[in-house]
XYZ file of N, CA and C in Angstrom:
219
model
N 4.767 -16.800 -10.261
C 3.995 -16.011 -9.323
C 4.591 -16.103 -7.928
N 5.238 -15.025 -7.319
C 5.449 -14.589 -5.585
C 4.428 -15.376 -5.192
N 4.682 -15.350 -3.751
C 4.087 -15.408 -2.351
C 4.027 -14.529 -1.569
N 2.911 -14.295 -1.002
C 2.748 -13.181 0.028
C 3.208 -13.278 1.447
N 4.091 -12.828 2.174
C 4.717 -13.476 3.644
C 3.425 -13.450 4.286
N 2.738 -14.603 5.295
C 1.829 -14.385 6.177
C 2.035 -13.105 6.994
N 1.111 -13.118 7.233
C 0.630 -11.480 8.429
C -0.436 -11.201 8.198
N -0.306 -9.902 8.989
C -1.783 -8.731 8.882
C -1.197 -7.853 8.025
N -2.291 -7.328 6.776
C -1.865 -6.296 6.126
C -2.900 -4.992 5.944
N -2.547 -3.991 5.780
C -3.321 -2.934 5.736
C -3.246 -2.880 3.859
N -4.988 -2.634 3.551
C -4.307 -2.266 2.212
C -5.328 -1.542 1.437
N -4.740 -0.718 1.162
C -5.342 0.977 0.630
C -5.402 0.429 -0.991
N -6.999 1.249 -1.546
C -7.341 1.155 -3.083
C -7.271 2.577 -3.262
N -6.343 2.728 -5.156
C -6.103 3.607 -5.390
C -6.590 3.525 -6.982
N -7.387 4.747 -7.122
C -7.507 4.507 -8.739
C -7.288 6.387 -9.007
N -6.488 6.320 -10.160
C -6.318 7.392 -11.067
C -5.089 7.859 -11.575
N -4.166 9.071 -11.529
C -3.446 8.992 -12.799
C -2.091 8.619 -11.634
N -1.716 7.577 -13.389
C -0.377 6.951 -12.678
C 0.553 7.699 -12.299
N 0.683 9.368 -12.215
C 1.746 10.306 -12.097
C 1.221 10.533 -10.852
N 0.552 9.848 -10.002
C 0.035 10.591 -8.737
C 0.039 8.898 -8.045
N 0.742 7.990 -8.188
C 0.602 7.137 -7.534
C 1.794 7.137 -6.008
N 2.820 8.262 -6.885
C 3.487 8.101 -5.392
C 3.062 9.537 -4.514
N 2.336 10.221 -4.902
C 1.455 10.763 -3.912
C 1.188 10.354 -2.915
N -0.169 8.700 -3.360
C -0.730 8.306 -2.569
C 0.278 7.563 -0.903
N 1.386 7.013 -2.207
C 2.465 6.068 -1.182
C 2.806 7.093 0.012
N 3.509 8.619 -0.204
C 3.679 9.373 0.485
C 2.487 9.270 1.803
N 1.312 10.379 1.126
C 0.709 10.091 2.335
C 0.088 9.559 2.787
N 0.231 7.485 2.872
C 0.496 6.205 3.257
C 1.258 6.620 4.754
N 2.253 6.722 4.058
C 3.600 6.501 5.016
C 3.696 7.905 6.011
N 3.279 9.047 5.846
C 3.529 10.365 6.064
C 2.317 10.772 7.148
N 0.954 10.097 6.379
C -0.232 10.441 7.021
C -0.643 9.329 8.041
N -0.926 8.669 7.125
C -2.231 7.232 7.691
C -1.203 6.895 8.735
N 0.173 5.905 8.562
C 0.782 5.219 9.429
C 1.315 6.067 11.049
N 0.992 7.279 10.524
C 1.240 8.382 11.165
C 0.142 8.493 12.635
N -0.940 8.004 12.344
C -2.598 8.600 12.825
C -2.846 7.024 13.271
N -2.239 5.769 12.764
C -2.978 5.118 12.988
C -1.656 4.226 14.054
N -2.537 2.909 14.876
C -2.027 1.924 15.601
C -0.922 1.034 14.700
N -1.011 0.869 13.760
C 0.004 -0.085 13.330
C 1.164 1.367 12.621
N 2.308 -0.192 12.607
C 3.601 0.446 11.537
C 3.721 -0.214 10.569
N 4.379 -0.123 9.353
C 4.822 -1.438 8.333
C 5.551 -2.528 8.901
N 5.294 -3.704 8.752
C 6.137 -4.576 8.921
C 7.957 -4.546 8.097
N 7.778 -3.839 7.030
C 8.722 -3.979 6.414
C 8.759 -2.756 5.081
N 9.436 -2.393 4.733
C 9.351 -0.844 3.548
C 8.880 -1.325 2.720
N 8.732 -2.297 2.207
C 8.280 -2.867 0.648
C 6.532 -3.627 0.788
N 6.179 -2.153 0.052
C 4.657 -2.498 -0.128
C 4.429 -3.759 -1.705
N 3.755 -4.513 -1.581
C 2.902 -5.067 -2.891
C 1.980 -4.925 -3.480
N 2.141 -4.304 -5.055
C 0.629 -3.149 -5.951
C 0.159 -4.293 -6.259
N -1.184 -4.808 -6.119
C -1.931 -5.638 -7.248
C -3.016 -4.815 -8.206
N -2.438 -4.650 -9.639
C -3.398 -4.019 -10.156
C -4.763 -4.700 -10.390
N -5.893 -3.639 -10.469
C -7.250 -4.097 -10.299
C -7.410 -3.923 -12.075
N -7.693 -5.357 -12.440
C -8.115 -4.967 -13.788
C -7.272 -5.018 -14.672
N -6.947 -4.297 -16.100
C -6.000 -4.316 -16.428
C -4.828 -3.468 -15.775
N -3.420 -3.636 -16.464
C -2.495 -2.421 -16.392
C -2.900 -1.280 -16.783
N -1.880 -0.061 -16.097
C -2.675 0.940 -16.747
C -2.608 1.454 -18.021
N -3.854 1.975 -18.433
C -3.812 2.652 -19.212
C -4.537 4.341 -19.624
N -3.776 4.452 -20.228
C -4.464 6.342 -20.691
C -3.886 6.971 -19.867
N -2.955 6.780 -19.076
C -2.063 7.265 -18.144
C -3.516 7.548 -16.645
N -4.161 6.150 -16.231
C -4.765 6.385 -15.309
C -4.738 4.532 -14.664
N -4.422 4.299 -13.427
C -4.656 3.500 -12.576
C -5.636 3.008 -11.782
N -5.190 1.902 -11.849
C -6.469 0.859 -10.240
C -5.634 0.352 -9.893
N -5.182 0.339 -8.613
C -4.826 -0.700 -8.174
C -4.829 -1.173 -6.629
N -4.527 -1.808 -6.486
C -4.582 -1.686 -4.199
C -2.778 -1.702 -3.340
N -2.479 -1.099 -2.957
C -1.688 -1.325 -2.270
C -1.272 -1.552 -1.084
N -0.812 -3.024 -0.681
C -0.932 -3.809 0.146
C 0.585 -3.893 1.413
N 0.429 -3.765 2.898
C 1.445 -2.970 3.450
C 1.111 -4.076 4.671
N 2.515 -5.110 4.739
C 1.926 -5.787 5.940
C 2.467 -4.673 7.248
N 1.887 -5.247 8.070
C 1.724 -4.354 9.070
C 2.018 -5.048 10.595
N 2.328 -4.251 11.744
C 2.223 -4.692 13.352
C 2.052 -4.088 14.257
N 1.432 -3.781 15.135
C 1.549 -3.148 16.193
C 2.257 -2.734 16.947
N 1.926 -1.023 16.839
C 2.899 -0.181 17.233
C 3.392 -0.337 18.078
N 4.883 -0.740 19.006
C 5.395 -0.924 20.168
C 5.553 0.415 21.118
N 5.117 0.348 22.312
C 4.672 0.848 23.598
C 6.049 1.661 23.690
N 5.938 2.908 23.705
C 7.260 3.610 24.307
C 7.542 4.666 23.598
């Protein structure tokens, strides 16, 4: 089992079909980080699925995005 690097993380729950999970990542990165005060700390988000893996071709899971405050300029 990983370790999670300390920080602040932002982290978005996603449930439904696994063909739409990089949807959500898109507009993550496209929308939200877009609108909001923080940036990613780093490109590489961590999925923890909720529950089991998926199945029936449908998802849970959360995806977890450390994060920092947006620099002034």
């Amino acid at each position: 089992r990983g370790r999670m690097a300390p920080g602040r993380y932002a982290v978005f729950h996603y449930q439904g079909a696994v063909s739409q999970v990089g949807e959500a990542y898109r507009s993550i990165y496209s929308c939200w980080f877009r609108e909001s005060s923080l940036v990613p700390e780093d490109f590489t988000p961590v999925d923890h699925y909720v529950g089991d893996f998926p199945q029936d071709g449908q998802a849970e899971l959360e995806m977890w995005f450390r994060v920092r405050a947006k620099r002034a300029g």
